[in-house]
């Protein structure tokens, strides 16, 4: 079974989700989820842009990673979806995503993505002072879970 994280009941309204809010909502939801409910295999998070801390992580990682060509706005090998998925599924970031799952039967094991958007740093993340470099800042995100129950 999969579930969807909906930051707002109105699909046309934009609502940003802070990392602390993400942790609180997921933690509260999992603590009240019935033990008889079908096991979760995935959680659709929606757009990375909805989670500014995820979007910023992507942009910062692209600036540091030699596998991202910021001049051309492309991964040096593979496609942008593969690069973003690999970046978000790395152990350090995955630990951040996994925090609200602690003490539950679920372990996040990876993130898959599609529809990666790339934009100029000066427009998408001006605080990074990266000028016209092209960085990933948005994608559709699916969190894959391993259920141990």
PDB file of C-alpha atoms in Angstrom:
ATOM      1  CA  UNK A   1       0.000   0.000   0.000  1.00  0.00           C
ATOM      2  CA  UNK A   2       1.134   3.547  -0.667  1.00  0.00           C
ATOM      3  CA  UNK A   3       0.056   6.797   0.935  1.00  0.00           C
ATOM      4  CA  UNK A   4       0.324  10.454  -0.091  1.00  0.00           C
ATOM      5  CA  UNK A   5       1.560  13.401   1.927  1.00  0.00           C
ATOM      6  CA  UNK A   6      -0.839  16.277   1.249  1.00  0.00           C
ATOM      7  CA  UNK A   7       0.241  19.579   2.806  1.00  0.00           C
ATOM      8  CA  UNK A   8      -3.155  21.118   2.155  1.00  0.00           C
ATOM      9  CA  UNK A   9      -6.661  19.884   1.343  1.00  0.00           C
ATOM     10  CA  UNK A  10      -6.900  22.310  -1.607  1.00  0.00           C
ATOM     11  CA  UNK A  11      -4.765  20.958  -4.460  1.00  0.00           C
ATOM     12  CA  UNK A  12      -4.561  24.453  -6.000  1.00  0.00           C
ATOM     13  CA  UNK A  13      -3.101  26.081  -2.908  1.00  0.00           C
ATOM     14  CA  UNK A  14       0.678  26.157  -2.440  1.00  0.00           C
ATOM     15  CA  UNK A  15       1.803  25.327   1.075  1.00  0.00           C
ATOM     16  CA  UNK A  16       5.454  24.904   2.070  1.00  0.00           C
ATOM     17  CA  UNK A  17       6.387  22.216   4.579  1.00  0.00           C
ATOM     18  CA  UNK A  18       9.286  22.853   6.957  1.00  0.00           C
ATOM     19  CA  UNK A  19      11.442  19.903   7.965  1.00  0.00           C
ATOM     20  CA  UNK A  20      10.118  20.089  11.528  1.00  0.00           C
ATOM     21  CA  UNK A  21       6.517  20.028  10.245  1.00  0.00           C
ATOM     22  CA  UNK A  22       7.279  17.055   8.000  1.00  0.00           C
ATOM     23  CA  UNK A  23       8.705  15.158  10.974  1.00  0.00           C
ATOM     24  CA  UNK A  24       5.785  16.043  13.229  1.00  0.00           C
ATOM     25  CA  UNK A  25       3.062  15.174  10.701  1.00  0.00           C
ATOM     26  CA  UNK A  26       4.616  11.847   9.672  1.00  0.00           C
ATOM     27  CA  UNK A  27       5.400  10.878  13.260  1.00  0.00           C
ATOM     28  CA  UNK A  28       1.873  11.697  14.457  1.00  0.00           C
ATOM     29  CA  UNK A  29       0.280   9.899  11.521  1.00  0.00           C
ATOM     30  CA  UNK A  30       2.334   6.748  12.030  1.00  0.00           C
ATOM     31  CA  UNK A  31       1.668   6.710  15.788  1.00  0.00           C
ATOM     32  CA  UNK A  32      -2.095   6.734  15.201  1.00  0.00           C
ATOM     33  CA  UNK A  33      -2.093   4.324  12.250  1.00  0.00           C
ATOM     34  CA  UNK A  34      -3.898   1.096  13.056  1.00  0.00           C
ATOM     35  CA  UNK A  35      -1.736  -1.993  13.512  1.00  0.00           C
ATOM     36  CA  UNK A  36      -4.256  -3.846  11.328  1.00  0.00           C
ATOM     37  CA  UNK A  37      -3.779  -1.428   8.409  1.00  0.00           C
ATOM     38  CA  UNK A  38      -2.039  -2.893   5.351  1.00  0.00           C
ATOM     39  CA  UNK A  39       1.744  -2.415   5.486  1.00  0.00           C
ATOM     40  CA  UNK A  40       3.096   0.654   3.713  1.00  0.00           C
ATOM     41  CA  UNK A  41       5.480   0.210   0.810  1.00  0.00           C
ATOM     42  CA  UNK A  42       5.738   3.828  -0.211  1.00  0.00           C
ATOM     43  CA  UNK A  43       4.869   7.428   0.516  1.00  0.00           C
ATOM     44  CA  UNK A  44       4.301   9.944  -2.268  1.00  0.00           C
ATOM     45  CA  UNK A  45       5.695  13.260  -1.069  1.00  0.00           C
ATOM     46  CA  UNK A  46       4.765  15.358  -4.091  1.00  0.00           C
ATOM     47  CA  UNK A  47       6.983  18.175  -5.337  1.00  0.00           C
ATOM     48  CA  UNK A  48      10.371  18.873  -3.784  1.00  0.00           C
ATOM     49  CA  UNK A  49       9.565  22.586  -4.052  1.00  0.00           C
ATOM     50  CA  UNK A  50       6.867  22.067  -1.413  1.00  0.00           C
ATOM     51  CA  UNK A  51       9.677  21.101   0.975  1.00  0.00           C
ATOM     52  CA  UNK A  52      12.153  24.028   0.737  1.00  0.00           C
ATOM     53  CA  UNK A  53      14.757  22.083   2.752  1.00  0.00           C
ATOM     54  CA  UNK A  54      14.728  19.300   0.124  1.00  0.00           C
ATOM     55  CA  UNK A  55      14.901  21.776  -2.750  1.00  0.00           C
ATOM     56  CA  UNK A  56      17.809  23.593  -1.100  1.00  0.00           C
ATOM     57  CA  UNK A  57      19.609  20.311  -0.428  1.00  0.00           C
ATOM     58  CA  UNK A  58      19.398  19.475  -4.143  1.00  0.00           C
ATOM     59  CA  UNK A  59      20.803  22.842  -5.190  1.00  0.00           C
ATOM     60  CA  UNK A  60      23.628  22.720  -2.612  1.00  0.00           C
ATOM     61  CA  UNK A  61      24.506  19.131  -3.518  1.00  0.00           C
ATOM     62  CA  UNK A  62      24.634  20.015  -7.220  1.00  0.00           C
ATOM     63  CA  UNK A  63      27.110  22.818  -6.507  1.00  0.00           C
ATOM     64  CA  UNK A  64      29.387  20.415  -4.595  1.00  0.00           C
ATOM     65  CA  UNK A  65      29.085  17.295  -6.736  1.00  0.00           C
ATOM     66  CA  UNK A  66      31.459  16.977  -9.697  1.00  0.00           C
ATOM     67  CA  UNK A  67      28.912  14.605 -11.278  1.00  0.00           C
ATOM     68  CA  UNK A  68      26.550  17.569 -11.797  1.00  0.00           C
ATOM     69  CA  UNK A  69      27.504  19.949 -14.622  1.00  0.00           C
ATOM     70  CA  UNK A  70      26.123  23.256 -13.303  1.00  0.00           C
ATOM     71  CA  UNK A  71      27.133  25.118 -16.454  1.00  0.00           C
ATOM     72  CA  UNK A  72      24.914  22.908 -18.628  1.00  0.00           C
ATOM     73  CA  UNK A  73      22.372  21.946 -15.938  1.00  0.00           C
ATOM     74  CA  UNK A  74      22.828  18.216 -16.465  1.00  0.00           C
ATOM     75  CA  UNK A  75      24.264  15.168 -14.799  1.00  0.00           C
ATOM     76  CA  UNK A  76      27.613  14.197 -16.317  1.00  0.00           C
ATOM     77  CA  UNK A  77      26.446  10.582 -16.571  1.00  0.00           C
ATOM     78  CA  UNK A  78      22.915   9.266 -16.513  1.00  0.00           C
ATOM     79  CA  UNK A  79      20.006  11.644 -16.505  1.00  0.00           C
ATOM     80  CA  UNK A  80      18.825  14.261 -14.026  1.00  0.00           C
ATOM     81  CA  UNK A  81      16.256  11.867 -12.512  1.00  0.00           C
ATOM     82  CA  UNK A  82      18.987   9.350 -11.743  1.00  0.00           C
ATOM     83  CA  UNK A  83      21.253  12.018 -10.226  1.00  0.00           C
ATOM     84  CA  UNK A  84      18.500  13.490  -8.019  1.00  0.00           C
ATOM     85  CA  UNK A  85      17.313  10.052  -6.899  1.00  0.00           C
ATOM     86  CA  UNK A  86      20.862   9.033  -6.011  1.00  0.00           C
ATOM     87  CA  UNK A  87      21.505  12.307  -4.185  1.00  0.00           C
ATOM     88  CA  UNK A  88      18.332  12.103  -2.096  1.00  0.00           C
ATOM     89  CA  UNK A  89      18.824   8.378  -1.415  1.00  0.00           C
ATOM     90  CA  UNK A  90      22.333   8.903  -0.032  1.00  0.00           C
ATOM     91  CA  UNK A  91      22.763   7.872   3.614  1.00  0.00           C
ATOM     92  CA  UNK A  92      23.077  11.377   5.071  1.00  0.00           C
ATOM     93  CA  UNK A  93      19.951  12.828   3.481  1.00  0.00           C
ATOM     94  CA  UNK A  94      17.959   9.611   3.780  1.00  0.00           C
ATOM     95  CA  UNK A  95      18.621   9.720   7.551  1.00  0.00           C
ATOM     96  CA  UNK A  96      16.890  13.134   7.655  1.00  0.00           C
ATOM     97  CA  UNK A  97      13.900  11.781   5.738  1.00  0.00           C
ATOM     98  CA  UNK A  98      13.816   8.686   7.958  1.00  0.00           C
ATOM     99  CA  UNK A  99      13.782  10.509  11.312  1.00  0.00           C
ATOM    100  CA  UNK A 100       9.989  10.411  11.853  1.00  0.00           C
ATOM    101  CA  UNK A 101       9.934   6.677  11.074  1.00  0.00           C
ATOM    102  CA  UNK A 102      12.094   5.817  14.114  1.00  0.00           C
ATOM    103  CA  UNK A 103      10.331   3.385  16.410  1.00  0.00           C
ATOM    104  CA  UNK A 104       7.894   2.290  13.688  1.00  0.00           C
ATOM    105  CA  UNK A 105       7.922  -0.869  11.570  1.00  0.00           C
ATOM    106  CA  UNK A 106       8.979   1.191   8.544  1.00  0.00           C
ATOM    107  CA  UNK A 107      12.411   2.046   7.222  1.00  0.00           C
ATOM    108  CA  UNK A 108      12.882   4.438   4.289  1.00  0.00           C
ATOM    109  CA  UNK A 109      15.207   2.709   1.824  1.00  0.00           C
ATOM    110  CA  UNK A 110      15.299   5.133  -1.088  1.00  0.00           C
ATOM    111  CA  UNK A 111      13.672   7.924  -3.028  1.00  0.00           C
ATOM    112  CA  UNK A 112      12.671   7.755  -6.664  1.00  0.00           C
ATOM    113  CA  UNK A 113      11.915  10.844  -8.704  1.00  0.00           C
ATOM    114  CA  UNK A 114      10.598  12.056 -12.015  1.00  0.00           C
ATOM    115  CA  UNK A 115      10.174  15.375 -13.784  1.00  0.00           C
ATOM    116  CA  UNK A 116      13.283  17.050 -12.398  1.00  0.00           C
ATOM    117  CA  UNK A 117      13.268  20.799 -12.943  1.00  0.00           C
ATOM    118  CA  UNK A 118      16.478  22.773 -13.340  1.00  0.00           C
ATOM    119  CA  UNK A 119      16.801  26.532 -13.038  1.00  0.00           C
ATOM    120  CA  UNK A 120      19.317  29.334 -12.683  1.00  0.00           C
ATOM    121  CA  UNK A 121      20.676  29.542  -9.163  1.00  0.00           C
ATOM    122  CA  UNK A 122      20.145  33.321  -9.037  1.00  0.00           C
ATOM    123  CA  UNK A 123      16.407  32.738  -9.540  1.00  0.00           C
ATOM    124  CA  UNK A 124      15.858  29.479  -7.633  1.00  0.00           C
ATOM    125  CA  UNK A 125      18.306  29.861  -4.735  1.00  0.00           C
ATOM    126  CA  UNK A 126      19.763  33.392  -4.723  1.00  0.00           C
ATOM    127  CA  UNK A 127      21.150  32.888  -1.194  1.00  0.00           C
ATOM    128  CA  UNK A 128      23.680  30.416  -2.647  1.00  0.00           C
ATOM    129  CA  UNK A 129      25.349  33.202  -4.673  1.00  0.00           C
ATOM    130  CA  UNK A 130      25.854  30.804  -7.582  1.00  0.00           C
ATOM    131  CA  UNK A 131      24.776  33.200 -10.354  1.00  0.00           C
ATOM    132  CA  UNK A 132      23.706  31.650 -13.629  1.00  0.00           C
ATOM    133  CA  UNK A 133      24.678  28.092 -12.745  1.00  0.00           C
ATOM    134  CA  UNK A 134      21.892  25.627 -13.534  1.00  0.00           C
ATOM    135  CA  UNK A 135      20.793  23.571 -10.541  1.00  0.00           C
ATOM    136  CA  UNK A 136      18.043  21.038  -9.848  1.00  0.00           C
ATOM    137  CA  UNK A 137      15.418  22.466  -7.507  1.00  0.00           C
ATOM    138  CA  UNK A 138      12.222  20.461  -8.001  1.00  0.00           C
ATOM    139  CA  UNK A 139      10.981  16.938  -8.828  1.00  0.00           C
ATOM    140  CA  UNK A 140       8.130  14.578  -8.024  1.00  0.00           C
ATOM    141  CA  UNK A 141       9.244  12.446  -5.036  1.00  0.00           C
ATOM    142  CA  UNK A 142       8.353   8.908  -3.929  1.00  0.00           C
ATOM    143  CA  UNK A 143       9.732   7.560  -0.670  1.00  0.00           C
ATOM    144  CA  UNK A 144      10.218   3.765  -0.716  1.00  0.00           C
ATOM    145  CA  UNK A 145       9.664   1.958   2.568  1.00  0.00           C
ATOM    146  CA  UNK A 146      10.676  -1.430   3.906  1.00  0.00           C
ATOM    147  CA  UNK A 147       8.096  -2.804   6.328  1.00  0.00           C
ATOM    148  CA  UNK A 148       9.385  -5.095   9.059  1.00  0.00           C
ATOM    149  CA  UNK A 149       6.030  -6.271  10.368  1.00  0.00           C
TER     150      UNK A 149
END
